[in-house]
Short mmCIF file of C-alpha atoms in Angstrom, two decimals:
data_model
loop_
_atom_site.label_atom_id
_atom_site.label_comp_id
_atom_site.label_asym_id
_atom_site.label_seq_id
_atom_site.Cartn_x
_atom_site.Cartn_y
_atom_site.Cartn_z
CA UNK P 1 27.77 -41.16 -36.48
CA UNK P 2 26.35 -39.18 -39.65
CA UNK P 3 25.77 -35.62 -39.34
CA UNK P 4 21.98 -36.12 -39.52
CA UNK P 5 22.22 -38.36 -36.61
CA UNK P 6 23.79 -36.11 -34.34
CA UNK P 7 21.15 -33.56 -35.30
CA UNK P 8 18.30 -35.81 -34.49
CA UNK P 9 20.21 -36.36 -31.55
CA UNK P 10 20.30 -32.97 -30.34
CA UNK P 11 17.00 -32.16 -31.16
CA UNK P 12 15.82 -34.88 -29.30
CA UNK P 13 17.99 -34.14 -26.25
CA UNK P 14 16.90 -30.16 -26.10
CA UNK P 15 12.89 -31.44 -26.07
CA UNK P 16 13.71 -33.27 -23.51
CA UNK P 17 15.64 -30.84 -21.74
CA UNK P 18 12.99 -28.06 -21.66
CA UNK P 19 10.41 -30.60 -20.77
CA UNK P 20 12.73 -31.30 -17.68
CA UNK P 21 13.05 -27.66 -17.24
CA UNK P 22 9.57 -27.25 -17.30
CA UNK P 23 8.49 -30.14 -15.28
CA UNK P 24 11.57 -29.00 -12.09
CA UNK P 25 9.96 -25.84 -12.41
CA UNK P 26 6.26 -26.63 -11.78
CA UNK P 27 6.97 -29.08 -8.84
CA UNK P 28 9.15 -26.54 -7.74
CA UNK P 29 6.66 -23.71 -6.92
CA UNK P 30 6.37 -23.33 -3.55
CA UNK P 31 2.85 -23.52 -1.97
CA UNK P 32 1.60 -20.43 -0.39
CA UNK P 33 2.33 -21.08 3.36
CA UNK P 34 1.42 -19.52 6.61
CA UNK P 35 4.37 -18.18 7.79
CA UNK P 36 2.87 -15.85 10.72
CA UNK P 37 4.30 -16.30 14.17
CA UNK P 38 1.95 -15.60 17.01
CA UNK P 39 2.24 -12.62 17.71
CA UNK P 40 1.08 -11.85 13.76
CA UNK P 41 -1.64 -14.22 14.33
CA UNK P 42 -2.76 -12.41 17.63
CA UNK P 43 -2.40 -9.17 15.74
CA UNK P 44 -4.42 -10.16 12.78
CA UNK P 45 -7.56 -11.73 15.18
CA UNK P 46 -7.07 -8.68 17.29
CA UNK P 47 -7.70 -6.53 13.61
CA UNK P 48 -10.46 -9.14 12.86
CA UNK P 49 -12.13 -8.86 16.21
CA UNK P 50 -11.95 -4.69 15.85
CA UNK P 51 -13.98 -5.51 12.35
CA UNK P 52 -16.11 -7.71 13.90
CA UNK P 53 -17.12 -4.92 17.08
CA UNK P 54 -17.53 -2.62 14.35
CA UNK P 55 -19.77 -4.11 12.27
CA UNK P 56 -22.26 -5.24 15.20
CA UNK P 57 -22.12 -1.66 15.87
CA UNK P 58 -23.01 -1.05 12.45
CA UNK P 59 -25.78 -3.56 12.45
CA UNK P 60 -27.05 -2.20 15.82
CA UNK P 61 -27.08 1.31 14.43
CA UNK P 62 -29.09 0.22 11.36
CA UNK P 63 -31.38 -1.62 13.13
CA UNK P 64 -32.15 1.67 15.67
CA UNK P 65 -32.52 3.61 12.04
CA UNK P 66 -35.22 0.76 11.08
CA UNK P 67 -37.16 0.80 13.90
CA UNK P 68 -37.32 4.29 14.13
CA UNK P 69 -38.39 4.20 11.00
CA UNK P 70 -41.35 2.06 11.77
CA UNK P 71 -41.95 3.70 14.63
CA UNK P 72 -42.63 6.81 13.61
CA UNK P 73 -43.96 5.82 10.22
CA UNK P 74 -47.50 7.23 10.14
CA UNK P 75 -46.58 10.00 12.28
CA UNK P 76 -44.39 12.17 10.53
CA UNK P 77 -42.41 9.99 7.33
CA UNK P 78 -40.07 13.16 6.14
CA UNK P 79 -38.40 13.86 9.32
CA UNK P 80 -36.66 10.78 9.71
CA UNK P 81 -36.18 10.34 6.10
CA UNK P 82 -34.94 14.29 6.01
CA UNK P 83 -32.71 13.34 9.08
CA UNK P 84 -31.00 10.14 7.04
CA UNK P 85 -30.27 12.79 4.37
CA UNK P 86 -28.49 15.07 6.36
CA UNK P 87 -26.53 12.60 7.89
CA UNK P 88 -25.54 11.30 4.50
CA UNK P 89 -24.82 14.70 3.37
CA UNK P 90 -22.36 15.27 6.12
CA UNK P 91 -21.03 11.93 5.34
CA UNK P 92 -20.61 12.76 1.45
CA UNK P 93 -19.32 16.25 2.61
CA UNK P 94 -21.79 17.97 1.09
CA UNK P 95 -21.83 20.33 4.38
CA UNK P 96 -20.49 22.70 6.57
CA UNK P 97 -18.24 20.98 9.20
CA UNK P 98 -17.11 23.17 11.78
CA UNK P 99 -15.01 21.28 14.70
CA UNK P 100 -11.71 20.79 16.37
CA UNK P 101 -8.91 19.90 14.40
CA UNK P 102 -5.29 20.94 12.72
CA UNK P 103 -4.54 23.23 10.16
CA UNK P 104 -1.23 21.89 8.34
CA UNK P 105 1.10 24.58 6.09
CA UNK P 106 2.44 23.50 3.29
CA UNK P 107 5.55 26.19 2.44
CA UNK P 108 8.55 25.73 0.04
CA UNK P 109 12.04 25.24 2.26
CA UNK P 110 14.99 26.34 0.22
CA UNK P 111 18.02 27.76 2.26
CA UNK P 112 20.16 30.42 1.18
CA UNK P 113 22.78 28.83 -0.34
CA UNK P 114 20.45 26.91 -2.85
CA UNK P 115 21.15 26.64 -6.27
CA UNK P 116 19.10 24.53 -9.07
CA UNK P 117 15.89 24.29 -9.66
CA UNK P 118 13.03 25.24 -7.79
CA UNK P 119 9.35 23.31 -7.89
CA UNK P 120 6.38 25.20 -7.69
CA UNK P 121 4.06 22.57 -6.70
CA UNK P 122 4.04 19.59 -4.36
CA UNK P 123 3.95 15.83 -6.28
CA UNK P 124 0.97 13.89 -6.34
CA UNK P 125 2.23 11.03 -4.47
CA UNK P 126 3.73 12.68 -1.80
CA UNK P 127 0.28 14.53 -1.47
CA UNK P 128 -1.56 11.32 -1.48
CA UNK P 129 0.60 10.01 1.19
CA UNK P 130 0.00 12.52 3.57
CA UNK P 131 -3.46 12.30 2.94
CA UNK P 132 -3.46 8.18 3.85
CA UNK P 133 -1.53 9.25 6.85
CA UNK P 134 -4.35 11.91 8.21
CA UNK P 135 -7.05 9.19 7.50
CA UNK P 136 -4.70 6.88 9.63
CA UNK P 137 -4.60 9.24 12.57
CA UNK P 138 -8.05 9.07 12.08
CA UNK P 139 -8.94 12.60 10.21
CA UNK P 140 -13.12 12.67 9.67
CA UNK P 141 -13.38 15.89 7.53
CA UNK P 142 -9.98 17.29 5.01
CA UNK P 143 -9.87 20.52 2.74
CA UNK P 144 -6.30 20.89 0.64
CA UNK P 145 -6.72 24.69 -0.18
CA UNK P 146 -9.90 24.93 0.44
CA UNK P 147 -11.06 22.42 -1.53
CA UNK P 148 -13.01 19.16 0.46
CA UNK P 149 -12.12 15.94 -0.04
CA UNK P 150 -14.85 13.52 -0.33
CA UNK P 151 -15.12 9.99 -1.65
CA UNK P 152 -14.59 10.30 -5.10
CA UNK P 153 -11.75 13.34 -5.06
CA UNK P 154 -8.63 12.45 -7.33
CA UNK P 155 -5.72 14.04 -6.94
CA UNK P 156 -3.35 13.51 -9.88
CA UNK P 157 -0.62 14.94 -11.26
CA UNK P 158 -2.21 16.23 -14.98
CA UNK P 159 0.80 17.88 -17.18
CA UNK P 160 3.26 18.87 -14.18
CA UNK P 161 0.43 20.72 -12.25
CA UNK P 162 -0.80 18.07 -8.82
CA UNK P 163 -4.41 18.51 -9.05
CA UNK P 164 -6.98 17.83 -6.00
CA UNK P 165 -9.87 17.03 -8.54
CA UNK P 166 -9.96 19.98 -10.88
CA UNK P 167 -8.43 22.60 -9.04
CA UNK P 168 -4.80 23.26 -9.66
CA UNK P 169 -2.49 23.65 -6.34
CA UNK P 170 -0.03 26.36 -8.12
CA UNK P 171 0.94 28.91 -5.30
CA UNK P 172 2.47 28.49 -1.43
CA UNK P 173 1.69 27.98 1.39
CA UNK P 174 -0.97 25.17 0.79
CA UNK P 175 -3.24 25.48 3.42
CA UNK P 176 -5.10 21.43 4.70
CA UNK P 177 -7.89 21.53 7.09
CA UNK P 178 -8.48 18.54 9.24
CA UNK P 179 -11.12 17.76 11.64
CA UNK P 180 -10.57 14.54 13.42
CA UNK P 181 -12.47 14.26 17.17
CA UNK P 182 -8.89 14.08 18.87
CA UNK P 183 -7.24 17.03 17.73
CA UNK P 184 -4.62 16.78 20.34
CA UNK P 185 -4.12 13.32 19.34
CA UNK P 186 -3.63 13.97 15.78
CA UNK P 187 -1.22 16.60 16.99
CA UNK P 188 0.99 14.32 18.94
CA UNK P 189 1.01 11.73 16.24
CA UNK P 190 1.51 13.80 13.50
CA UNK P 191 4.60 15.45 15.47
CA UNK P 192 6.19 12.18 15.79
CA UNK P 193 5.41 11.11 12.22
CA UNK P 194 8.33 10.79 9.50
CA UNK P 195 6.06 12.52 6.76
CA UNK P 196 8.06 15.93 7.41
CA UNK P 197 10.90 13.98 6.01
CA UNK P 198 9.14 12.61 3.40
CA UNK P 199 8.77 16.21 2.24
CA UNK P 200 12.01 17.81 3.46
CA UNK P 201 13.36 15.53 0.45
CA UNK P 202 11.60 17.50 -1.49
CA UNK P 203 12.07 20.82 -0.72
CA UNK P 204 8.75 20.98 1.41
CA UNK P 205 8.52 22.35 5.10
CA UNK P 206 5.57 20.72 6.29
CA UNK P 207 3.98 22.43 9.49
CA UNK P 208 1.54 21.69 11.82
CA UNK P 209 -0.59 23.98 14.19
CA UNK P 210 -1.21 23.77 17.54
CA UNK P 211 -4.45 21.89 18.05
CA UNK P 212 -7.41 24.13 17.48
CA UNK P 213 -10.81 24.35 19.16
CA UNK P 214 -12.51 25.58 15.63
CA UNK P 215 -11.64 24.31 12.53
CA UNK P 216 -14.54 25.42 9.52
CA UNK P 217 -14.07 23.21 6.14
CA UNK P 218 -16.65 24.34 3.65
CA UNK P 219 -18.72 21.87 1.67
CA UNK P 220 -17.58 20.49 -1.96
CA UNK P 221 -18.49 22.35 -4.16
CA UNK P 222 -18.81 19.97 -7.17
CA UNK P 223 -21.56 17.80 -7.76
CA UNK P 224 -21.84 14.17 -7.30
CA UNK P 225 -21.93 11.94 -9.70
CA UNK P 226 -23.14 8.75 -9.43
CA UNK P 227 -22.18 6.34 -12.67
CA UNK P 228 -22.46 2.80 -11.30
CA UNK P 229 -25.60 2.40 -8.84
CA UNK P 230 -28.89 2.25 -9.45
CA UNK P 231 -32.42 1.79 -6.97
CA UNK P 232 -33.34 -1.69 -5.92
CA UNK P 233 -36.46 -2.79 -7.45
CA UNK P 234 -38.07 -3.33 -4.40
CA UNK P 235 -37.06 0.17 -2.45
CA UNK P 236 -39.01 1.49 -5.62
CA UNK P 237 -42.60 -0.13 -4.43
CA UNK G 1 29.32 -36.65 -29.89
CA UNK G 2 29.18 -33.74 -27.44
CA UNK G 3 26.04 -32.04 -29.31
CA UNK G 4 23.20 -34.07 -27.95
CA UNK G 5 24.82 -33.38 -24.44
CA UNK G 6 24.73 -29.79 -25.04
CA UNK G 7 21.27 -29.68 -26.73
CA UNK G 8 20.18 -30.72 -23.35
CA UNK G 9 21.85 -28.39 -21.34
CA UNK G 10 20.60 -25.54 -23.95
CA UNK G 11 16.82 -27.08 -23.54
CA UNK G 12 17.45 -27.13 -19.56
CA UNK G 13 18.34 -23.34 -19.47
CA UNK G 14 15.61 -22.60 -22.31
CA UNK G 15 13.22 -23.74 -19.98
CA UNK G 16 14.45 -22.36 -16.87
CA UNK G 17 14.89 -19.20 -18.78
CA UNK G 18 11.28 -18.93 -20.17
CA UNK G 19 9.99 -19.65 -16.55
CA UNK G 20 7.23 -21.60 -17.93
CA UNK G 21 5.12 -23.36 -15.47
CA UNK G 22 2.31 -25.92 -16.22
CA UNK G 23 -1.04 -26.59 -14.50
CA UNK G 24 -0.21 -28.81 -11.47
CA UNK G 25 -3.07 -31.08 -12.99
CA UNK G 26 -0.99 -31.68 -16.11
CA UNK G 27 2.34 -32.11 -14.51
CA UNK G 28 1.50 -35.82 -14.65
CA UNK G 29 1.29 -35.48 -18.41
CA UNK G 30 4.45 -34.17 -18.77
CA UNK G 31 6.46 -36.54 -16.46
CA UNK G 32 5.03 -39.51 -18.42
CA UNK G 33 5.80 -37.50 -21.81
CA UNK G 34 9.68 -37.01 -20.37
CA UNK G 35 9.92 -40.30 -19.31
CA UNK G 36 8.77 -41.46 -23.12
CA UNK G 37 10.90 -39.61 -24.59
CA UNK G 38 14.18 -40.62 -22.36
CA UNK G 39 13.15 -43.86 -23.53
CA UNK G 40 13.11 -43.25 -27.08
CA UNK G 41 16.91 -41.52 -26.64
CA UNK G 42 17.88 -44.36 -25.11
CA UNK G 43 16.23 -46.49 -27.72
CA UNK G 44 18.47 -44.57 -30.09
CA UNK G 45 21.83 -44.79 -28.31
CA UNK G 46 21.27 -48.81 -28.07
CA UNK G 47 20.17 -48.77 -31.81
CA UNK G 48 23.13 -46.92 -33.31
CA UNK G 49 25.71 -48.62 -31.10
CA UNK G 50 24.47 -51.81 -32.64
CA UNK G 51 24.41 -50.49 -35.61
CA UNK G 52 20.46 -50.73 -36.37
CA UNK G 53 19.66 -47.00 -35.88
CA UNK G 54 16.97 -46.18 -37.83
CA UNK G 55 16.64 -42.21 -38.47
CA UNK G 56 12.65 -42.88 -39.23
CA UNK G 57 12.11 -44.82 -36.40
CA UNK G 58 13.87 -43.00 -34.14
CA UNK G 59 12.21 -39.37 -34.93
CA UNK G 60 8.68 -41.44 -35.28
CA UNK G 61 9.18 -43.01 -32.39
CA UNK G 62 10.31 -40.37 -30.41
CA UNK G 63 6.86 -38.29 -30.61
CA UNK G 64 4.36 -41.48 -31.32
CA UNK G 65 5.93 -42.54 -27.78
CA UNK G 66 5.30 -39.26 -26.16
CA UNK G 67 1.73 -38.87 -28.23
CA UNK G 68 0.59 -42.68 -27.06
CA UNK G 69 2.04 -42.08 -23.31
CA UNK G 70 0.21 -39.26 -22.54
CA UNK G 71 -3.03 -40.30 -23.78
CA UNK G 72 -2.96 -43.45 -22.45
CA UNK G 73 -2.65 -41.16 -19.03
CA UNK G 74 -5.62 -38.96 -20.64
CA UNK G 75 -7.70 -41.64 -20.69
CA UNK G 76 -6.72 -42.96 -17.30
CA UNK G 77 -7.60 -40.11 -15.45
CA UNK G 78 -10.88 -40.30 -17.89
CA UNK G 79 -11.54 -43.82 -16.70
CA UNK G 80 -10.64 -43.74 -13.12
CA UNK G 81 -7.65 -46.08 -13.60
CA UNK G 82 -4.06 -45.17 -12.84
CA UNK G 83 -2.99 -46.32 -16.93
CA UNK G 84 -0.65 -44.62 -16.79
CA UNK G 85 1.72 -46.37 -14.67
CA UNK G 86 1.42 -48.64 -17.47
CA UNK G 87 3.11 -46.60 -19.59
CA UNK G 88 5.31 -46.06 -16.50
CA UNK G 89 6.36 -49.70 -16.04
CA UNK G 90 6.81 -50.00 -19.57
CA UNK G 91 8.94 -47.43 -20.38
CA UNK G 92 10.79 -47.79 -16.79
CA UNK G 93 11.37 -51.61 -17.78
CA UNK G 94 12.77 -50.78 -21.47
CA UNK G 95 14.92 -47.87 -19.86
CA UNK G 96 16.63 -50.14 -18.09
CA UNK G 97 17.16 -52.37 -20.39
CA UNK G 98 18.33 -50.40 -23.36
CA UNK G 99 20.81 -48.86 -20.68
CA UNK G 100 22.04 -52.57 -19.73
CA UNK G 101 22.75 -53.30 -23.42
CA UNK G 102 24.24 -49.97 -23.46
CA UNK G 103 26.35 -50.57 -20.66
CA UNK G 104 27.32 -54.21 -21.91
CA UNK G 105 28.51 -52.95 -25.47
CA UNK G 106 30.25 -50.06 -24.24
CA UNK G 107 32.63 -52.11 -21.81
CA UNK G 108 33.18 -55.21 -24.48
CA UNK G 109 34.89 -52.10 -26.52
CA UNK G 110 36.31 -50.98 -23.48
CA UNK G 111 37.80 -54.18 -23.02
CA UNK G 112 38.67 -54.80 -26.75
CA UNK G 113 40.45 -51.33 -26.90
CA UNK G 114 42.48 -52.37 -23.82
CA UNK G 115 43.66 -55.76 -25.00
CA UNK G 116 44.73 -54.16 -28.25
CA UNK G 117 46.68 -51.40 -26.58
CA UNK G 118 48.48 -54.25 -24.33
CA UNK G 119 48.91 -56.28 -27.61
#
């Protein structure tokens, strides 16, 4: 067998091989399967069911809003209208909120015996997580040091300094609000929650205060901007 | 002799390296352009063991096979009409024959080589 041959050979052989490669591969992938057991299954219609409640309630609440509306129509237009705004407002947390709720302190923890370095703020992330966990105890109204969290607030770590949208958390203890309409519940769960772990790790003594009857978060101060909405044509008529 | 064997084991790990995958749509393609080109190997193997290789018509024939399988599949799917078990049958048939005659010459030698080692 020539040299050339062999080389042909070969060539041949390694097309072929990668093809094979190729073709194992693609009948290989495995089709996405349903691999819940029941109880998963009961979970996730329970979940879907909760959704579904809520949105009827949604729908119901709407459609009181539109026939008010209608109702009162000739009578007096702005109240209603005025009304809608407020409640948006309070929504948007554009407002006052005074109600029951938890104050949480957030303090540095460093014993004695401590040497290395010290941080002087608290990281985004961990920041963001304990945020997701207060919405997921079911917190209506949050203020990190002072400053209200609404929709669009970013907090973000911008060159070592954690940010909630523009103002800097530099100094200890950092002080969140939270109004939540089960303050005692909140409590309880936030006692047994791991997140004081999550920031004895890093250096963070995370305390909670006894449920309290009068919790005051003051309205965002920023304005809000709205980039990517516009009227419908026919709300304009 | 032991090249070709490890070209194939190179192209095998080349392509489970890459972790290429094709459309599931086209896999049919690419079976029928595998099989075509097994064929033409084959084809060569048979040819140069009886002495009739032909490094033109093996190279040629080795992507006009794979080039004339695939769209004869094309044009199946086009047309509504499985062609390409055509190219299936046809390539399936010569496999096994080129790997009969390859079987065949390799054990006359076999046999040859024996007999003169008893001699």
């Amino acid at each position: 067998m020539t040299r050339k041959t062999i080389w042909h050979f070969t060539f041949v052989s390694l097309i072929i091989g990668f093809m094979l490669a190729v073709q194992f591969q693609t009948s290989q992938e495995p089709d996405v399967r349903d691999t819940r057991d029941i109880w998963e299954i009961r979970r996730d219609l329970q979940k879907e069911q909760e959704l579904h409640k809520q949105l009827l309630n949604e729908i119901r609440k709407y459609e009181e809003t539109l026939e008010k509306y209608e109702q009162q129509r000739s009578e007096n237009k702005g109240a209603i209208l005025r009304q809608t705004v407020e409640e948006l407002k309070k929504e948007a947390g554009l407002t006052e909120v005074v109600g029951e709720g938890v104050v949480l302190y957030i303090e540095q923890m460093y014993d004695e015996s401590y040497v290395g370095p010290v941080s002087d703020t608290i990281s985004a992330d961990l920041l963001r997580r304990l945020i997701n966990e207060l919405n997921m105890y079911g917190a209506e109204h949050i203020s990190i040091a002072d400053q209200r969290l609404v929709n669009t607030t970013v907090i973000r770590d911008i060159n070592g300094v954690t940010k909630v949208d523009s103002y800097p958390l530099r100094s200890f203890p950092i002080e969140i609000k939270v109004i939540t309409p089960d303050a005692e519940k909140m409590y309880n769960r936030l006692k047994a929650s791991t997140i004081a772990d999550d920031f004895a790790l890093e250096n963070l003594l995370l305390t909670v205060s006894e449920p309290q009857q009068r919790v005051v978060i003051s309205p965002y101060d920023g304005a809000v901007r709205v980039k990517q909405m516009e009227a419908v044509e026919e709300a304009r008529r | 002799m032991w090249l070709p064997l490890l070209g194939l084991l190179l192209g095998i790990l080349l392509g489970l390296l890459t972790d290429w995958r094709i459309p599931s749509e086209y896999s049919s393609y690419l079976s029928i352009a595998v099989l075509a080109a097994f064929d033409t190997l084959i084809g060569g193997i048979r040819a140069h063991l009886q002495n009739i290789y032909d490094e033109h018509v093996f190279v040629s024939g080795f992507f006009f096979n794979i080039i004339l399988a695939t769209s004869l599949a094309f044009l199946g799917v086009h047309l509504g009409v499985d062609l390409y078990l055509a190219a299936v049958f046809a390539f399936g048939v010569r496999l096994f024959q080129n790997i009969a005659v390859i079987r065949r010459i390799l054990l006359t030698k076999w046999l040859e080589n024996r007999q003169k080692n008893r001699l």
